[in-house]
Coordinates of C-alpha atoms in Angstrom, one line a residue:
Chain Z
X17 CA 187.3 118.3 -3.7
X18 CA 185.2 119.1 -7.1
X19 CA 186.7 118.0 -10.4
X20 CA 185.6 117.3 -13.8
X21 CA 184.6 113.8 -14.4
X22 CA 186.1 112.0 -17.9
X23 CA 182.5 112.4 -18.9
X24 CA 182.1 116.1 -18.0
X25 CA 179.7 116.0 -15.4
X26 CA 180.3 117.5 -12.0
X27 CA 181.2 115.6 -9.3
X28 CA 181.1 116.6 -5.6
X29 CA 181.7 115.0 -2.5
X30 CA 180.4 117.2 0.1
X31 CA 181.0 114.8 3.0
X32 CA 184.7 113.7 2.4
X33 CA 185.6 116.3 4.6
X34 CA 184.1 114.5 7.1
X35 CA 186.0 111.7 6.8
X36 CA 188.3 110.1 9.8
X37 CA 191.5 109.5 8.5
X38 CA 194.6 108.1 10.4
X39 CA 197.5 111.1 10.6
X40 CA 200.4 108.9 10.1
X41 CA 199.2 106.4 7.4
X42 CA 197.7 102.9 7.6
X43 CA 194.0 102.3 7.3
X44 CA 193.1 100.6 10.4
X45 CA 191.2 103.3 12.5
X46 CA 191.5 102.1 16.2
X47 CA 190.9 103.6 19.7
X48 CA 194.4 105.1 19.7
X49 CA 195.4 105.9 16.6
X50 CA 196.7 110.1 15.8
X51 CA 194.0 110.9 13.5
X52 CA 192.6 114.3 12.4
X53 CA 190.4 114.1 14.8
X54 CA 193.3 114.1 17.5
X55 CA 195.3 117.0 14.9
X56 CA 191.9 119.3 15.6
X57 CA 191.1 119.0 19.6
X58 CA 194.5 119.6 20.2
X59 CA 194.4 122.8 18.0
X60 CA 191.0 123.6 20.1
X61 CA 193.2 123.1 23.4
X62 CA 195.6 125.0 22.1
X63 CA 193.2 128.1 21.2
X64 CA 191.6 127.6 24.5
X65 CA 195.0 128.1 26.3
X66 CA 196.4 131.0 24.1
X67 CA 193.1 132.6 25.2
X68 CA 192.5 131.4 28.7
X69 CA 196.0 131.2 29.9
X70 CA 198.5 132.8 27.7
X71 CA 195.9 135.9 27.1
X72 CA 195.6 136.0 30.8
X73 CA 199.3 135.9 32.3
X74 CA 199.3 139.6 32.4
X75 CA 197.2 139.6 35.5
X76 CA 196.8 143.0 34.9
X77 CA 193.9 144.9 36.8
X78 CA 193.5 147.0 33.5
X79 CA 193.3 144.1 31.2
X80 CA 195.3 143.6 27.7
X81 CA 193.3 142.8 24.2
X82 CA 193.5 139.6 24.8
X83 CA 192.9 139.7 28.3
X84 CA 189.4 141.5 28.4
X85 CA 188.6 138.8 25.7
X86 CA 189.5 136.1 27.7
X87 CA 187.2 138.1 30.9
X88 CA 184.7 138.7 28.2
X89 CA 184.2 135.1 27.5
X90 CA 184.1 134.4 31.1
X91 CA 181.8 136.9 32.3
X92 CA 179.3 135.7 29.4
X93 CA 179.4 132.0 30.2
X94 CA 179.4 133.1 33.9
X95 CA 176.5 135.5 33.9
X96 CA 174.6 133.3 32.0
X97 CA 175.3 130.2 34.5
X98 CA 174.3 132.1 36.9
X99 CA 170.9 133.8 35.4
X100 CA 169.7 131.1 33.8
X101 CA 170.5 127.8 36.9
X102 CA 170.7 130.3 39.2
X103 CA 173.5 131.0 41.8
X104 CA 173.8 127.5 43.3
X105 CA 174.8 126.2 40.2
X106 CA 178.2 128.3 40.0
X107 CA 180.0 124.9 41.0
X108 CA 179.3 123.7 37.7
X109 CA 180.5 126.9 35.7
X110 CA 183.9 125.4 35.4
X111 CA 182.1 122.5 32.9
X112 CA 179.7 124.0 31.4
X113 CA 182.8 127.1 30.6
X114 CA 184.9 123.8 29.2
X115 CA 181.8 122.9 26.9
X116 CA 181.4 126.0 25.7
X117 CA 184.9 127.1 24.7
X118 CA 185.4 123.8 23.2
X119 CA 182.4 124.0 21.3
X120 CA 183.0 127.4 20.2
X121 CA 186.6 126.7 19.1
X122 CA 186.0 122.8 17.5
X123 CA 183.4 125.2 15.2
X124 CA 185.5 128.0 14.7
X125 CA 188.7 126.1 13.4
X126 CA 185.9 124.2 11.4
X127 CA 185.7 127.4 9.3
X128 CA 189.3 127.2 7.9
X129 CA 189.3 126.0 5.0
X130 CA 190.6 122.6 4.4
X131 CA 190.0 121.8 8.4
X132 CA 188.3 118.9 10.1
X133 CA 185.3 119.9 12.0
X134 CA 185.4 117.7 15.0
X135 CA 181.7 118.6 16.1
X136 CA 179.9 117.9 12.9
X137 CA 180.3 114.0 14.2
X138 CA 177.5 112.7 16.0
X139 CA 179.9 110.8 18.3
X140 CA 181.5 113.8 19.5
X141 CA 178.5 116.2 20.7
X142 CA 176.4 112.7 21.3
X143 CA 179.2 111.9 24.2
X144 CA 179.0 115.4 25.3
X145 CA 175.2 115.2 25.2
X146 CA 175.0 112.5 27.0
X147 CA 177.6 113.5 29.3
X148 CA 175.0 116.7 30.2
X149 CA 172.3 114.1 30.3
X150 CA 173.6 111.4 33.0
X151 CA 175.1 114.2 34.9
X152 CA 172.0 116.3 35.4
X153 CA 169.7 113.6 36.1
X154 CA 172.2 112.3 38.7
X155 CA 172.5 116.0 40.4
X156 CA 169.1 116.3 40.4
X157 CA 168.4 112.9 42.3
X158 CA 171.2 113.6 44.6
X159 CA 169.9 117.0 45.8
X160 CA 166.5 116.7 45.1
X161 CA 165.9 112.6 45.8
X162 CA 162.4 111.1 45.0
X163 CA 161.1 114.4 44.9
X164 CA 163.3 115.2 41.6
X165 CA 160.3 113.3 39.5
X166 CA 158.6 116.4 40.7
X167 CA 159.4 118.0 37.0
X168 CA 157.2 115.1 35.5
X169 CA 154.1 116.2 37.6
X170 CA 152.7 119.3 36.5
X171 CA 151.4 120.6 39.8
X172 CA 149.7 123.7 38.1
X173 CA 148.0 121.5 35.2
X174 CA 144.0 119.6 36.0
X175 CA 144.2 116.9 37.8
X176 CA 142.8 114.8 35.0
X177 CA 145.6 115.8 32.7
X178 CA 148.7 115.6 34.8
X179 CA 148.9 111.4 34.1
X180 CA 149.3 112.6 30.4
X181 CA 151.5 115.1 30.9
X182 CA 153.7 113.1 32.7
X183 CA 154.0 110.7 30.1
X184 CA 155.1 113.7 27.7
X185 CA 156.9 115.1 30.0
X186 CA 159.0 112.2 30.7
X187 CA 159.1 111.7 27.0
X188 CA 160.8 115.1 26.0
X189 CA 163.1 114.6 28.8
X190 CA 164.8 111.4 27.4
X191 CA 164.8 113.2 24.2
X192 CA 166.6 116.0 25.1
X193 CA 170.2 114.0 24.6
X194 CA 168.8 113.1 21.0
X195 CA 168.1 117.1 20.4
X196 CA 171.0 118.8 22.4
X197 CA 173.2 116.5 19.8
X198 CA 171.7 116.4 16.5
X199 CA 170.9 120.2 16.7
X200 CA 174.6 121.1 17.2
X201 CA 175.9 117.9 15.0
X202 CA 173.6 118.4 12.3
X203 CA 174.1 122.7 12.1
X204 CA 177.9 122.5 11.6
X205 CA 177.5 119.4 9.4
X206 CA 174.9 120.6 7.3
X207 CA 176.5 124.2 6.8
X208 CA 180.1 122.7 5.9
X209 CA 178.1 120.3 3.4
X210 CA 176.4 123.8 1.7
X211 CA 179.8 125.7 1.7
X212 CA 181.5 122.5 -0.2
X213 CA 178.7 122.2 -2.6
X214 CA 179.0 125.8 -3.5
X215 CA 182.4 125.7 -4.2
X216 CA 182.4 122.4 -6.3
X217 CA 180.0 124.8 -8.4
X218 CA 183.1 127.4 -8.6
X219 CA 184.5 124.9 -10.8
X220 CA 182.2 125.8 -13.7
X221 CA 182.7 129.0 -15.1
X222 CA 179.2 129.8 -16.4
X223 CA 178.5 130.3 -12.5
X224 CA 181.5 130.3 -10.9
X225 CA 181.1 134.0 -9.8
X226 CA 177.5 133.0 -8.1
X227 CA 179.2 130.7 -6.5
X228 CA 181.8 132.2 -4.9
X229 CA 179.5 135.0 -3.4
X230 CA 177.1 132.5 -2.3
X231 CA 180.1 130.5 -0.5
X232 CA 181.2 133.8 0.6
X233 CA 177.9 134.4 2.2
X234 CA 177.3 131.2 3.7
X235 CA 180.8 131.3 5.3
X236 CA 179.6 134.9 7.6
X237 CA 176.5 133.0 7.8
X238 CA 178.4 130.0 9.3
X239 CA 180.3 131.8 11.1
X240 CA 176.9 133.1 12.9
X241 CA 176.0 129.7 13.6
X242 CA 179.6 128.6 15.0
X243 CA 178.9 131.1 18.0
X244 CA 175.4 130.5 17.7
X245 CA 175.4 127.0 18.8
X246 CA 178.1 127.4 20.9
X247 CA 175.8 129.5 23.3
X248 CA 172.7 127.3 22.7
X249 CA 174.5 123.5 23.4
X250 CA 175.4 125.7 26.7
X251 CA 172.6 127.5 27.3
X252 CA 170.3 124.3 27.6
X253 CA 173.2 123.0 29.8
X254 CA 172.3 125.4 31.8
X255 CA 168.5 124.6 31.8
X256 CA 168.9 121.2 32.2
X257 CA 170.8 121.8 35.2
X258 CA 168.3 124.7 36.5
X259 CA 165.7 121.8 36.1
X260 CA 167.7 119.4 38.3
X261 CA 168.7 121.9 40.9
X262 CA 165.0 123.6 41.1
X263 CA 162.7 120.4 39.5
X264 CA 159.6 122.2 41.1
X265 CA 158.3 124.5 38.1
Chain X
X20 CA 169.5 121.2 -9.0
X21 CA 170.7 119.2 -12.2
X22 CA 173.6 118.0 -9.7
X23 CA 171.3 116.8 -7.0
X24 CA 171.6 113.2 -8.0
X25 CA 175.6 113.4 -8.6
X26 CA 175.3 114.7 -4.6
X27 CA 173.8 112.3 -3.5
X28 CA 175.3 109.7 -5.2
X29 CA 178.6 110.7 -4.0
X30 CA 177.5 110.9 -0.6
X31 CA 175.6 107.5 -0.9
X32 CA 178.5 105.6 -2.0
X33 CA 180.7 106.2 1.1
X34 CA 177.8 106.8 3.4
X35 CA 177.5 109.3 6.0
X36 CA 181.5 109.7 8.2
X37 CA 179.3 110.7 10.8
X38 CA 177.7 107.1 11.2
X39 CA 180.5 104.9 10.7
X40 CA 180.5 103.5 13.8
X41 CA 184.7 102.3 13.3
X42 CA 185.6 105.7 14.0
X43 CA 183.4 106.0 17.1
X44 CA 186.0 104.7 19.9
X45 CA 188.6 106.7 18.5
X46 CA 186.4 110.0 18.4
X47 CA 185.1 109.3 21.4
X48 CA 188.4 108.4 23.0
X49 CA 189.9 111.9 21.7
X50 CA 186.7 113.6 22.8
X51 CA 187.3 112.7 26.4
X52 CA 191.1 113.3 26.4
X53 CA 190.6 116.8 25.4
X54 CA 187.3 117.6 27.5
X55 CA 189.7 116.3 30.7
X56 CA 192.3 118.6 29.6
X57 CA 190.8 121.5 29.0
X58 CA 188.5 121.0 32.3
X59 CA 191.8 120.7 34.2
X60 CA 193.2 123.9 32.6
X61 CA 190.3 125.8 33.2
X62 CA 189.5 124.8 36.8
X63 CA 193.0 125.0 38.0
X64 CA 194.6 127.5 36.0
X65 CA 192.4 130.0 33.6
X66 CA 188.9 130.5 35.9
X67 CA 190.6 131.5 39.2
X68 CA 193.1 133.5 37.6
X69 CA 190.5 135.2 35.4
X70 CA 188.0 135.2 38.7
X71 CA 190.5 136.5 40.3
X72 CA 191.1 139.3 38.5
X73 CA 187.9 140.5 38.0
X74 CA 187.5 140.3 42.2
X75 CA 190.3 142.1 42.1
X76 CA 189.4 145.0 39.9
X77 CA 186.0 144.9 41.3
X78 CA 187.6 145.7 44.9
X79 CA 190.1 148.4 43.5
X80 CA 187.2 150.4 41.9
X81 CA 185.0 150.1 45.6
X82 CA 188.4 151.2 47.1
X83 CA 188.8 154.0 44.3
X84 CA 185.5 154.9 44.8
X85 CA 185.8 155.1 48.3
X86 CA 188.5 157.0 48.5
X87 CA 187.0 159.5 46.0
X88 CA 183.9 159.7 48.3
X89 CA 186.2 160.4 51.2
X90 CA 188.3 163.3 49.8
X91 CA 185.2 165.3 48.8
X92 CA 183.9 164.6 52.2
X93 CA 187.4 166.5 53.3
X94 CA 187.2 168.9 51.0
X95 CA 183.8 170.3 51.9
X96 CA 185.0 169.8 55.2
X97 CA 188.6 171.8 54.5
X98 CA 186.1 174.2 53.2
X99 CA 183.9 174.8 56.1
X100 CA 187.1 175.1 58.0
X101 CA 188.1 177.6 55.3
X102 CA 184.9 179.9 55.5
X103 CA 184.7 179.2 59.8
X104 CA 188.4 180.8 59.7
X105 CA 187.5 183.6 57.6
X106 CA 184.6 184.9 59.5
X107 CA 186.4 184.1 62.5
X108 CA 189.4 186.4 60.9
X109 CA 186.9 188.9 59.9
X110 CA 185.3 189.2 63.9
X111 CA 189.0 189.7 64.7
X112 CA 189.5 192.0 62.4
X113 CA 186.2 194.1 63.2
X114 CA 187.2 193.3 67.4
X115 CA 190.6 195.1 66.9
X116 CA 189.5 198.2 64.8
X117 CA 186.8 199.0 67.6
X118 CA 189.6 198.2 70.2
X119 CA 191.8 200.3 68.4
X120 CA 189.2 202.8 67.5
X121 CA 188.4 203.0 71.7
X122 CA 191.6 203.2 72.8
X123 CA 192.5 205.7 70.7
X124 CA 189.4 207.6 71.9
X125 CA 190.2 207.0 75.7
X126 CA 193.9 208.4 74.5
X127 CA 192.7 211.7 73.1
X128 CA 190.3 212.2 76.1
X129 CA 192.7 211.8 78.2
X130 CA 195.5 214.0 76.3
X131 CA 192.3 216.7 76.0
X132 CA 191.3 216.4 79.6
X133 CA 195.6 217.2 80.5
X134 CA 195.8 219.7 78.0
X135 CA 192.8 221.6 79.5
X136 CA 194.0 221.4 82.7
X137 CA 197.7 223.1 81.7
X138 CA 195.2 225.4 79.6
X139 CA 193.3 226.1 82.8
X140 CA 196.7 226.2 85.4
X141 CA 198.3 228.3 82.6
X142 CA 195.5 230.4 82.7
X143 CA 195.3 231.0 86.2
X144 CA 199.2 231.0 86.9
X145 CA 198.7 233.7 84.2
X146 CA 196.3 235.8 86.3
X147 CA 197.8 235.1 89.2
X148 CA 201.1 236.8 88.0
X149 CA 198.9 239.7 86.5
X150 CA 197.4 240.4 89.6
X151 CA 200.7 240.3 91.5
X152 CA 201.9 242.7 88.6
X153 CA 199.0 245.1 89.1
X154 CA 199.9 244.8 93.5
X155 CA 203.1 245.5 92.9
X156 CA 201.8 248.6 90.9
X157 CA 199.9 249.9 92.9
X158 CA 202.7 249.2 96.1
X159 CA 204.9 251.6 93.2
X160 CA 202.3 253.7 92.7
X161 CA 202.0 254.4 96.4
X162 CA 205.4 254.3 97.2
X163 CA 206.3 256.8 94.2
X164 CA 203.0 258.8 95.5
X165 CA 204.5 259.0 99.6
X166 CA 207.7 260.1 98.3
X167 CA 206.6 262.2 95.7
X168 CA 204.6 263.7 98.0
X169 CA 206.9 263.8 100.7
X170 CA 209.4 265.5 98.4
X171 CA 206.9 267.9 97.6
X172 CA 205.7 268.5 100.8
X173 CA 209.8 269.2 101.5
X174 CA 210.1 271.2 99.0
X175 CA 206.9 273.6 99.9
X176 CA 209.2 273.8 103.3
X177 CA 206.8 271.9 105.4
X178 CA 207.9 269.2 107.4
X179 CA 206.8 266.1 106.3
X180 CA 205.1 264.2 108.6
X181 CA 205.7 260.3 107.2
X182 CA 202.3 259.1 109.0
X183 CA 200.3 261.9 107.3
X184 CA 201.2 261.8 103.8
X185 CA 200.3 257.8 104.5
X186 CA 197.4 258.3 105.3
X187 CA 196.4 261.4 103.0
X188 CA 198.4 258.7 100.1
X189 CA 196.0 255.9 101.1
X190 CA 192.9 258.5 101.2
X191 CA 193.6 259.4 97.8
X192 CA 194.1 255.9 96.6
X193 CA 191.1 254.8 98.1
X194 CA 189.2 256.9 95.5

């Protein structure tokens, strides 16, 4: 993505691999079209079957490699459904599982080099976020009814200060989508951005060997992140959803 | 950075992918399909086949541990059994030596108590027979005595008188 410009100076385009480009040619990008963002969530449905369902076919009561990974994955997203919205919400572990392994995996084949990473776009984890958003807020009307706006009304503040908190309570709630997507977005956008520039800079000798340990070392560290926000777009999934099932704090 | 304006210069020109909004219906058309799909494989397919297998091991190691619970509760209990047979042998054991040991002793009393009685009928058949012995030697005694004496009467030319020498035969006797 680096080269040497006719007048020597370095140019990098650190967001070109960001870029949404039709599979098959033509320019027109429409709702339809095969583009690379199709080529990558198919490769993350594929990883999530080889893991889920190909890794699992054994069956077997003392589990294969790949099967204790696959139970390993579940028991984590399970356990943590389960500790952090307690044990009503274990309906709802087969979504907030399908998040999470698709997040995981839309990162993790971000890594390779030359990949698209389908979750540094704003559209993707914004629909997701909101998805979480709309979903919890309806849950917890549905079991909770009027008594839902409960979670505005600090019971344990003053009396005098509840009005206010309400008002920032409400506030952080409606701003939870905006956070639960730009935090995961803006992570795995950010560190492919670093890694690129980095290695635009292995294109000049002088520090070309600097460059390469430091993408080296922002790769583990993005690696790191990859699992990291995995667990915390589903973690607050899971709080969000605690709040809607239990809205009394 | 001396690149910093090269950066952002490139990124300025095309602006942010992320907020050109032409790609959004596709991404977001994509976005669903896969999230469907991969719900649908994991509700129906990958989480009760994983759930189940981990209900499944979780059951065989209760069972397992069951079962182990159970064959040491019949092992001390083969045990006990093992330890109530042995003293029970043992009592036996001990019951049929002093059986033995009595029966034997009523045995030799009795074989003592027979073999003092021949002792004791031996003994007295024995004295029996020497008295008859020491009758019938003094009936020879006498008899040789009467005729001795009769001969010698005879033979001094007397005439023996067969109620006399008797009586002078049992008079001598007597003393």
């Amino acid at each position: 993505m680096a080269d040497e410009a006719k007048g020597g100076g370095l140019v990098i385009k650190p967001m070109d691999q960001f870029e949404v480009k039709p599979l098959f040619g033509g320019s027109e990008i429409g709702m339809f079209t095969i583009t690379n963002v199709t080529l990558w969530m198919a490769l993350a449905v594929l990883a999530v079957v080889l893991m889920l369902v190909v890794g699992t076919r054994g069956r077997a009561v003392i589990p294969s490699r790949a099967q204790s990974v696959a139970e390993m994955v579940y028991g984590f997203v399970y356990n943590m459904v389960v500790d952090v919205a307690g044990k009503d919400a274990v309906k709802y572990f087969p979504y907030i599982m399908t998040l999470f392994v698709f997040i995981l995996f839309s990162n993790f084949l971000g890594l390779i080099p030359l990949s698209f990473t389908t979750t540094s776009h704003i559209a993707v984890t914004a629909v997701l976020a909101l998805a979480v958003f709309i979903t919890v807020t309806a849950i917890g009307f549905i079991k909770n009814g009027a008594s839902f706006l409960s979670l505005f009304w600090v019971s344990s503040a003053p009396l005098p200060l509840r009005p206010i908190l309400a008002i920032i309570e409400v506030i952080s709630y409606f701003v939870r989508p905006v956070s639960h997507s730009i935090r995961l977005a803006g992570n795995m956008m950010a560190g492919h951005a670093v890694i690129k520039v980095f290695a635009g800079f292995a294109a000049v000798v002088a520090v070309a060997p600097l460059s390469i340990v430091a993408v080296t070392a922002i790769y583990g560290l993005e690696v790191l992140v990859s699992a990291i926000q995995a667990y915390v777009f589903t973690i607050l999934t899971c709080v969000y959803l605690k709040d809607a099932l239990h809205p009394h704090h | 950075m001396a690149t910093e304006a090269t950066v952002a210069d490139a990124a300025s020109k095309p602006g942010m992918p992320q907020l050109d909004f032409s790609t959004f219906p596709n991404q977001i058309f994509w976005l669903v399909v896969t999230i469907v799909v991969i719900y649908l494989v994991l509700s129906r397919v990958a989480l009760p086949r994983i759930g189940a297998v981990l209900a499944e091991r979780a059951g065989t190691i209760t069972n397992d541990l069951a079962a182990a619970e159970d064959l040491k509760q019949r092992a001390v209990e083969a045990e006990e059994a093992y330890n109530k047979a042995l003293a029970e042998a043992r009592a036996e054991a001990q019951k049929i030596a002093a059986e033995t040991k009595a029966s034997i002793q009523a045995d030799l009393d009795k074989e003592l108590a027979k073999a003092d009685a021949e002792i004791a009928a031996r003994a007295a058949e024995s004295e029996k027979a020497i008295a008859e012995i020491r009758d019938s030697a003094v009936e020879s005694v006498k008899t040789v005595a009467t005729e001795t004496a009769a001969e010698l009467v005879s033979a001094l030319g007397g005439k023996a008188d067969d109620k006399a020498v008797a009586a002078a035969i049992a008079e001598q006797m007597k003393g």
